PDB file of C-alpha atoms in Angstrom:
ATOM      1  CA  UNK V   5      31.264  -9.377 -13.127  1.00  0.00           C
ATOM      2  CA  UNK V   6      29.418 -11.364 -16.119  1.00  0.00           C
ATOM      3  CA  UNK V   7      29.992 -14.206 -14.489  1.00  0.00           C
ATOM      4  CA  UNK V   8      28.559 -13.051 -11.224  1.00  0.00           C
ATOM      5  CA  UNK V   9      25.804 -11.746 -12.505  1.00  0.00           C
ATOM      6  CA  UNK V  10      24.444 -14.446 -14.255  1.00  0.00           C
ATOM      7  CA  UNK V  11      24.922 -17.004 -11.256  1.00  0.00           C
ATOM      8  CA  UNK V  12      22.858 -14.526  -8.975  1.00  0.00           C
ATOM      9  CA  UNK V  13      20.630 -14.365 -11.684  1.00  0.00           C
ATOM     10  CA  UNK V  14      20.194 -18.313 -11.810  1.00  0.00           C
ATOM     11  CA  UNK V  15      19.662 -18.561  -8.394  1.00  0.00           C
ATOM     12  CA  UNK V  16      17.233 -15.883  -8.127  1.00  0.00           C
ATOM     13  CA  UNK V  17      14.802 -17.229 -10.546  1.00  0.00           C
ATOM     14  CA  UNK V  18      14.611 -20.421  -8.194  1.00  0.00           C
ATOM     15  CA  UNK V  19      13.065 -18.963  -5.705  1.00  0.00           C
ATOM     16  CA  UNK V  20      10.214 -16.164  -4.709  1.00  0.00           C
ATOM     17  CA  UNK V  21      11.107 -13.394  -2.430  1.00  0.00           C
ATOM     18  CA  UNK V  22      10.044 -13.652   1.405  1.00  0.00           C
ATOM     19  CA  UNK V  23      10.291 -12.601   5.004  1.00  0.00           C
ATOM     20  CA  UNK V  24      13.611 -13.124   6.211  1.00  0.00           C
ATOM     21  CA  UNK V  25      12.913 -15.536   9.368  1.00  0.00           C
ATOM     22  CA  UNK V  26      15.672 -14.347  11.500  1.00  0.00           C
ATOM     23  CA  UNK V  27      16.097 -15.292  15.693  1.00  0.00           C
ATOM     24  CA  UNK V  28      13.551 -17.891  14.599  1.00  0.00           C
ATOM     25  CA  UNK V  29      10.413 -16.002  13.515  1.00  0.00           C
ATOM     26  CA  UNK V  30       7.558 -18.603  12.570  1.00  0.00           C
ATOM     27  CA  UNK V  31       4.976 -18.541  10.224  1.00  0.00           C
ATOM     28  CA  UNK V  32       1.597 -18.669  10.800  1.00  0.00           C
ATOM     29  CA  UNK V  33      -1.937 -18.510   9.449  1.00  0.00           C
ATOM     30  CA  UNK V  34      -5.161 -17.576  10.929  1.00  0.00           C
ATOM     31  CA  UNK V  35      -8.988 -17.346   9.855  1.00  0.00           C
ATOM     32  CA  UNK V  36     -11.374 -14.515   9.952  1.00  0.00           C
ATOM     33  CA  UNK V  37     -14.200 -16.520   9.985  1.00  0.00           C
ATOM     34  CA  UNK V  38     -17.725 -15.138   9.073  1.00  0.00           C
ATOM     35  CA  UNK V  39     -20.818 -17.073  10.071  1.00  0.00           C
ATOM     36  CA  UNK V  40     -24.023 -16.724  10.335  1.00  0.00           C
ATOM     37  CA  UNK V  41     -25.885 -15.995  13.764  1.00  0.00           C
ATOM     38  CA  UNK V  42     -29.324 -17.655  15.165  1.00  0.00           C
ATOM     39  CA  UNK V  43     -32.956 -16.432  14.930  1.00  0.00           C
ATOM     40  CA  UNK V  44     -35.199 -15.848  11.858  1.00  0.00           C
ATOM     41  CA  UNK V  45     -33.598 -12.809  10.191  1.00  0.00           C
ATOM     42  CA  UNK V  46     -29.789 -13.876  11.288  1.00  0.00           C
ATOM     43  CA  UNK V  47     -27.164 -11.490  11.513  1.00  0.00           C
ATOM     44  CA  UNK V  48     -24.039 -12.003  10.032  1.00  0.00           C
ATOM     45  CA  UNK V  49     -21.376 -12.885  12.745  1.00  0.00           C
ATOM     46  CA  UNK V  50     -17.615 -13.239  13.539  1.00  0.00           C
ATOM     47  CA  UNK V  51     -16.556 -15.979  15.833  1.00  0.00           C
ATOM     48  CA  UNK V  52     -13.641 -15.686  17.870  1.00  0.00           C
ATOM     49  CA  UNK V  53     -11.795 -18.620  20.575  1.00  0.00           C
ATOM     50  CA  UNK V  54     -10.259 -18.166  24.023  1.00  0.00           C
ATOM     51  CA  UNK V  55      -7.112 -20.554  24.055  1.00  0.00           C
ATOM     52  CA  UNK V  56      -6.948 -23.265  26.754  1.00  0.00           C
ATOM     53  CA  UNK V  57      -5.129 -21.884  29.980  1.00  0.00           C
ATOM     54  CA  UNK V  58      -3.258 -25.194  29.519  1.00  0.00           C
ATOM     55  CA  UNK V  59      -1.339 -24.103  26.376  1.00  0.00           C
ATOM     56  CA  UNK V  60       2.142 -22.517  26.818  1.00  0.00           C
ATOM     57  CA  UNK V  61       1.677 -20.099  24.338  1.00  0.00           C
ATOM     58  CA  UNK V  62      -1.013 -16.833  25.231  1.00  0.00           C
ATOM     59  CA  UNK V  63      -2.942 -19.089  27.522  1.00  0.00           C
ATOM     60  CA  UNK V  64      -6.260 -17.265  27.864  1.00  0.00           C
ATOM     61  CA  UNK V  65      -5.823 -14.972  25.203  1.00  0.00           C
ATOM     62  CA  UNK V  66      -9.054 -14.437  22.459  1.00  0.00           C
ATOM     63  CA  UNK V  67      -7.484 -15.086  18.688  1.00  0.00           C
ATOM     64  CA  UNK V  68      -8.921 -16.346  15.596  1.00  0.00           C
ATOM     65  CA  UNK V  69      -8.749 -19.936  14.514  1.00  0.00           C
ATOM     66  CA  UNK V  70      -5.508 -20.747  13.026  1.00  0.00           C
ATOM     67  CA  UNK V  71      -1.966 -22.526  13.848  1.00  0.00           C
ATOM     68  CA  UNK V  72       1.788 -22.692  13.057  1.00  0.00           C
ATOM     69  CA  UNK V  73       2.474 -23.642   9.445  1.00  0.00           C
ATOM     70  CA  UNK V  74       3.687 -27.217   8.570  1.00  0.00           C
ATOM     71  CA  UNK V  75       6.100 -28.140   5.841  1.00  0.00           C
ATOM     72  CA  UNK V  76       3.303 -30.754   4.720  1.00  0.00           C
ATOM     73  CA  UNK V  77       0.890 -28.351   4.460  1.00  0.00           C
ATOM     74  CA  UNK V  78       2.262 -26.949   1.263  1.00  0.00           C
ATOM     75  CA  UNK V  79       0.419 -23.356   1.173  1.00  0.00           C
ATOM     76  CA  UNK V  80      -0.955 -21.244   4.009  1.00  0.00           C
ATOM     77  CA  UNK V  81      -4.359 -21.645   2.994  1.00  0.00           C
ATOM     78  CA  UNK V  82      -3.877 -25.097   3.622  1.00  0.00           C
ATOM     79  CA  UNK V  83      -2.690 -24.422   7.124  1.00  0.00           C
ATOM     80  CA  UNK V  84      -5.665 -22.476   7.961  1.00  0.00           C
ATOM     81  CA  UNK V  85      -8.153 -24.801   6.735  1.00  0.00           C
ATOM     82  CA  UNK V  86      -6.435 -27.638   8.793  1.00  0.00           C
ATOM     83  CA  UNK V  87      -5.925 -25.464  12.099  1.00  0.00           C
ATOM     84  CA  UNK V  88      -9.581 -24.599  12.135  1.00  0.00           C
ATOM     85  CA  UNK V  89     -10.828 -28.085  11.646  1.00  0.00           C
ATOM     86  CA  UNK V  90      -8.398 -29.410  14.620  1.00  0.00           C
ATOM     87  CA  UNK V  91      -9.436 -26.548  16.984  1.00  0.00           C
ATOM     88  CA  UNK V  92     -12.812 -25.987  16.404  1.00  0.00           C
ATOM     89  CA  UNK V  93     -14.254 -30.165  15.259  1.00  0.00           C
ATOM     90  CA  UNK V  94     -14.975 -29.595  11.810  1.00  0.00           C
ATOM     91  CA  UNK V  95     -14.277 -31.036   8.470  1.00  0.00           C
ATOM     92  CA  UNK V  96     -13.040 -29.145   5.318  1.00  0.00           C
ATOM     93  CA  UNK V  97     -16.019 -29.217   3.719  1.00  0.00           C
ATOM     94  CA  UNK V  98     -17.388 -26.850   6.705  1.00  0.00           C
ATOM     95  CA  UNK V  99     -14.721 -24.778   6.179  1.00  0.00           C
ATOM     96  CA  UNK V 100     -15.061 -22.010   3.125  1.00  0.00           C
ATOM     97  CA  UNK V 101     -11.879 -19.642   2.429  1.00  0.00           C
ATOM     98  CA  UNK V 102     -12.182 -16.633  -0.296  1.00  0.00           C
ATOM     99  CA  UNK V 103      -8.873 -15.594   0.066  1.00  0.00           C
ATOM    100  CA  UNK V 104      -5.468 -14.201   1.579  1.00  0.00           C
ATOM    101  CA  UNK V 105      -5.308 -10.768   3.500  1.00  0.00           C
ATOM    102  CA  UNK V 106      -1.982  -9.016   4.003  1.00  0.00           C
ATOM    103  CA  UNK V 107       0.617 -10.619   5.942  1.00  0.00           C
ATOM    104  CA  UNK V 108       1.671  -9.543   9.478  1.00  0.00           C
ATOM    105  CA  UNK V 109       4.595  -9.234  11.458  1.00  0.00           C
ATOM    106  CA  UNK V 110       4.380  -9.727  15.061  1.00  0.00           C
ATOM    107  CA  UNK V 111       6.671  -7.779  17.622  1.00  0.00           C
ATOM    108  CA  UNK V 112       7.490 -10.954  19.211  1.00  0.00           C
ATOM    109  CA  UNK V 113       8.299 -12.630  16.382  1.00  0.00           C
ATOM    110  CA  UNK V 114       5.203 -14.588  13.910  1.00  0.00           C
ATOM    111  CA  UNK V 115       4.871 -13.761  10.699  1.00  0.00           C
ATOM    112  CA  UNK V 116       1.125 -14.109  10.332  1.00  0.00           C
ATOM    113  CA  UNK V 117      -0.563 -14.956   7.565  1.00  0.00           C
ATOM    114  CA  UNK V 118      -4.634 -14.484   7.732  1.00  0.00           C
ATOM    115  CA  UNK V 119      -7.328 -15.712   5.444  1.00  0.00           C
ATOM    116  CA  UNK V 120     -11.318 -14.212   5.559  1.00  0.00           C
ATOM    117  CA  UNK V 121     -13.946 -16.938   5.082  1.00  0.00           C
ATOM    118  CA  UNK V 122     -16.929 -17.986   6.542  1.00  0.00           C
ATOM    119  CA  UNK V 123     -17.887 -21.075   8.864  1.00  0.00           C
ATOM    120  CA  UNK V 124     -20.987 -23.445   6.871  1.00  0.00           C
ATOM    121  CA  UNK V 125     -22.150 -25.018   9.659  1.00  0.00           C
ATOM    122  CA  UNK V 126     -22.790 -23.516  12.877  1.00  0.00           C
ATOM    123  CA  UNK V 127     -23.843 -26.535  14.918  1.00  0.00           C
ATOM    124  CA  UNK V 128     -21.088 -28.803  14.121  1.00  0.00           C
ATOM    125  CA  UNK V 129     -18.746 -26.574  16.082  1.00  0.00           C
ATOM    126  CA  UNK V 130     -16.909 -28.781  18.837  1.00  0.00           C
ATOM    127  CA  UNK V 131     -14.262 -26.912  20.147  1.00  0.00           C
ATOM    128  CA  UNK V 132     -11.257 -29.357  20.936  1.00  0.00           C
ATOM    129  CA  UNK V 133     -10.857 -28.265  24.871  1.00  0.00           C
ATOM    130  CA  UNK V 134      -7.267 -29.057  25.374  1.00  0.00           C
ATOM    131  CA  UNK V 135      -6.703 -26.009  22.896  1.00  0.00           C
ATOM    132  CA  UNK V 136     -10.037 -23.963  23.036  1.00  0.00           C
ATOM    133  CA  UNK V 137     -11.293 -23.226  26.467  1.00  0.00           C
ATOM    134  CA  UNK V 138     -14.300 -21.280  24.606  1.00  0.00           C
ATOM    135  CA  UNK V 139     -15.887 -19.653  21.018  1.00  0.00           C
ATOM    136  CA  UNK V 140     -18.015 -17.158  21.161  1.00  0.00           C
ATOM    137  CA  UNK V 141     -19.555 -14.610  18.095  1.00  0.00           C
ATOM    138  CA  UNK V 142     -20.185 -10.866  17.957  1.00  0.00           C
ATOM    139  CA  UNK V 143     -22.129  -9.372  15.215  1.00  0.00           C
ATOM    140  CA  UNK V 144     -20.186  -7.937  12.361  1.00  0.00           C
ATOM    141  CA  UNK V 145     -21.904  -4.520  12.858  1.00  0.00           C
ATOM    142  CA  UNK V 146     -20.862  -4.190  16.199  1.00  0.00           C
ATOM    143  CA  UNK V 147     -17.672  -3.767  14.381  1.00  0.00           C
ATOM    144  CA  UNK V 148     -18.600  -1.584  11.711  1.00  0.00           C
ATOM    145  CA  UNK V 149     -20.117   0.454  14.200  1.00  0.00           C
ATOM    146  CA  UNK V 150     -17.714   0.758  16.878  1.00  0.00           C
ATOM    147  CA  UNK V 151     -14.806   2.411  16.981  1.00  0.00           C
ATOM    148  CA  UNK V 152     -11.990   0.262  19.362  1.00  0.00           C
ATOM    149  CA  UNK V 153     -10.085   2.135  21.932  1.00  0.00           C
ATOM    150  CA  UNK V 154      -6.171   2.773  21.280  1.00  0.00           C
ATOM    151  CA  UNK V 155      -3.412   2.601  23.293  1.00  0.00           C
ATOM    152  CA  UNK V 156       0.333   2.840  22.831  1.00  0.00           C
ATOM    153  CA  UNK V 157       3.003   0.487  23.443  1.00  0.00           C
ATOM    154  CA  UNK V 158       6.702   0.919  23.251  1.00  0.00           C
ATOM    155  CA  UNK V 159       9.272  -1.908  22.437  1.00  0.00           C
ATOM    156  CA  UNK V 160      13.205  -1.555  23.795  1.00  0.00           C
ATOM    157  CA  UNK V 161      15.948  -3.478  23.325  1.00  0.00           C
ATOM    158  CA  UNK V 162      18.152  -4.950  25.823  1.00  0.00           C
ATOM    159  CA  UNK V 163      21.601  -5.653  25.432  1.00  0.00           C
ATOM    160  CA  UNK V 164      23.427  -8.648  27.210  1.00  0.00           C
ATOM    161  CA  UNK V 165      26.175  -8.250  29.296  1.00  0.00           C
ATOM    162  CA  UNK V 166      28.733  -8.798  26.571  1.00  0.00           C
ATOM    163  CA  UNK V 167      27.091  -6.594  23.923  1.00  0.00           C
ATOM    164  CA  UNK V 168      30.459  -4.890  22.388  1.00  0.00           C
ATOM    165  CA  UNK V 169      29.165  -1.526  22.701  1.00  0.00           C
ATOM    166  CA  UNK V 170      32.593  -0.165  21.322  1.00  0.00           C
ATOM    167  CA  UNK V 171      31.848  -1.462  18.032  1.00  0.00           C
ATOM    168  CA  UNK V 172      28.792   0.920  17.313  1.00  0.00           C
ATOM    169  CA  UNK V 173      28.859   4.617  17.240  1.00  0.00           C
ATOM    170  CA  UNK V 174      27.564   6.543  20.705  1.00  0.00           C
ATOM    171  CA  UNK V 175      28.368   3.505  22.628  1.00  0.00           C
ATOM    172  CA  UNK V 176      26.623   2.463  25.808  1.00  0.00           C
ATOM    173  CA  UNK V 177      24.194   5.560  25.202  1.00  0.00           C
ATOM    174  CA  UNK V 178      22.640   3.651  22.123  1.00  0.00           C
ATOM    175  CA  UNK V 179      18.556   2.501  22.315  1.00  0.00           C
ATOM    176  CA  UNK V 180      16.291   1.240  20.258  1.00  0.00           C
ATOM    177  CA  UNK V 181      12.824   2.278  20.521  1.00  0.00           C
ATOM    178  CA  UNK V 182      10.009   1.479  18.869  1.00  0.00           C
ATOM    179  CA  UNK V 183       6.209   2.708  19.435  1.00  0.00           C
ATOM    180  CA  UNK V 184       3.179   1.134  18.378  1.00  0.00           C
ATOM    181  CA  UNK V 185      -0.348   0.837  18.685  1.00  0.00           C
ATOM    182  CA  UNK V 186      -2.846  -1.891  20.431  1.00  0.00           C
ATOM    183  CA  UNK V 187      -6.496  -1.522  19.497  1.00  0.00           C
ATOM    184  CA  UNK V 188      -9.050  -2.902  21.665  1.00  0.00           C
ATOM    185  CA  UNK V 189     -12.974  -4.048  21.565  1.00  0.00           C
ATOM    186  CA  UNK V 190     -14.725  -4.929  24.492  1.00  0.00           C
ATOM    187  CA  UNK V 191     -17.698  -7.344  23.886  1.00  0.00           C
ATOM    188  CA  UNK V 192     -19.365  -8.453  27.171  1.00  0.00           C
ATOM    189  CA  UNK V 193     -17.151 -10.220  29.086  1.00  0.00           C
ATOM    190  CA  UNK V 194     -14.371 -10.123  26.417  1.00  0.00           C
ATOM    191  CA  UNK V 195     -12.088  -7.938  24.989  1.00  0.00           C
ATOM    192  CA  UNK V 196     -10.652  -8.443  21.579  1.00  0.00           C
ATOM    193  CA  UNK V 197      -7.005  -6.895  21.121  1.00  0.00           C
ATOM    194  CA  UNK V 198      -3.438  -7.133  20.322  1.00  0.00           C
ATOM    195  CA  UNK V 199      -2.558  -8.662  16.917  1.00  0.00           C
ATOM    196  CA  UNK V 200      -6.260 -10.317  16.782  1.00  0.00           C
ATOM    197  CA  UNK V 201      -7.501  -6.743  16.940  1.00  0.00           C
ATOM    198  CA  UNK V 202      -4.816  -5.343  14.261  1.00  0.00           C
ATOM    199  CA  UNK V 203      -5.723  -7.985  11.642  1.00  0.00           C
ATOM    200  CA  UNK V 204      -9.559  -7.322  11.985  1.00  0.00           C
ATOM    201  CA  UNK V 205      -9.397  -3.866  12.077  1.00  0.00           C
ATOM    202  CA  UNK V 206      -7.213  -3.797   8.976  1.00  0.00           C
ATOM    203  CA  UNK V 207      -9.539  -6.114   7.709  1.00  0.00           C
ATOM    204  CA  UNK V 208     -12.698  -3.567   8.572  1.00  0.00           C
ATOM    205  CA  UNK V 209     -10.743  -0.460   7.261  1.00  0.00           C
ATOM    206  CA  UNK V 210     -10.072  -2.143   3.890  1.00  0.00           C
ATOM    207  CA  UNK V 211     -13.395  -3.478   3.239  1.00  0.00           C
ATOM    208  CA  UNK V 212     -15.667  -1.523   4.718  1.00  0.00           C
ATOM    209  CA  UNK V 213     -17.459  -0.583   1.739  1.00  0.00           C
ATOM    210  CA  UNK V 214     -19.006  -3.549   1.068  1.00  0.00           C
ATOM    211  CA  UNK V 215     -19.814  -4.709   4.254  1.00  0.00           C
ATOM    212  CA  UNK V 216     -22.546  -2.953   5.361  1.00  0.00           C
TER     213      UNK V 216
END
């Protein structure tokens, strides 16, 4: 048992602990990107894209800058800081992050991992149109102001024709269910929701004390 132990042990100090990335579940990391709005007392502002209709992935959908994690990358941060600049036509320097939020997991499968910051220059923005159709801002007190409507989901599981069910106990009458929540802002002629909407209001709830 000694001998066990201290092998585990060895190997354990190699590495850090982490999310299990079973049935292929992808990282990912995202900006909540602060910037600052027009006019001579300018509000402070979040800006948000609508993905190309070309892309196979959420076509259409609003999300925050951000992009699948590459093994050259090297950190998340890093990630985030190059996703923005390829989406949105900016270099790093325009690009200020001031630090790591919790992590997400997606029900269909990203592990998420977003970053707050703020945008430095508003008018270098050049959204790259084969993956941003359109960016758009809404005030951060819009936010802090108004609550989003909820709505609940549920999740099943569906078993495939050869799923043994006589291996499990109650058989064919097993389910899995699983209910959760989708939050929702509408904003003009958008609506912010799904796991955009989770991460910002997470984001909101945590720091709403020094916001305002």
């Amino acid at each position: 048992m000694e001998i066990l132990r201290d092998n585990i042990l060895r190997e354990l100090k190699k590495r850090m602990p982490g999310v299990d990335k079973f049935d292929g579940m992808r990282d990912a990391a995202v900006l909540i990107p602060f910037i600052c709005g027009k006019g001579e007392v300018p509000e402070i502002e979040i800006l948000f894209e609508v993905r190309a209709e070309s892309l196979k992935r959420q076509p259409g959908e609003i999300c925050f800058p951000g992009g699948s994690f590459e093994e050259k990358d090297g950190s998340f941060e890093r990630t985030v800081v190059r996703e923005t600049c390829e989406e949105l036509g900016l270099t790093e320097k325009d690009v200020e992050v001031w630090g790591e939020l919790d992590t997400f997991v997606a029900n269909m499968g990203s592990v998420v991992h977003p970053f707050v910051g703020r945008l430095k220059n508003r008018e270098a923005i050049r959204p790259v149109t084969a993956e941003v159709s359109e960016v758009f801002t809404v005030p951060l007190g819009f936010f802090l102001d108004t609550p989003p409507e909820v709505r609940e989901m549920e999740l099943w599981d569906k078993a495939g024709d050869d799923f043994p069910f006589d291996f499990i106990p109650r058989g064919s009458a097993w389910r899995a269910r699983k209910k959760y929540r989708i939050w929702f802002w509408r904003w003009e002629n958008h609506v912010v929701w799904g796991m955009t909407a989770r991460m910002l209001r997470s984001f909101l709830e945590r720091f709403r004390g020094v916001l305002k």
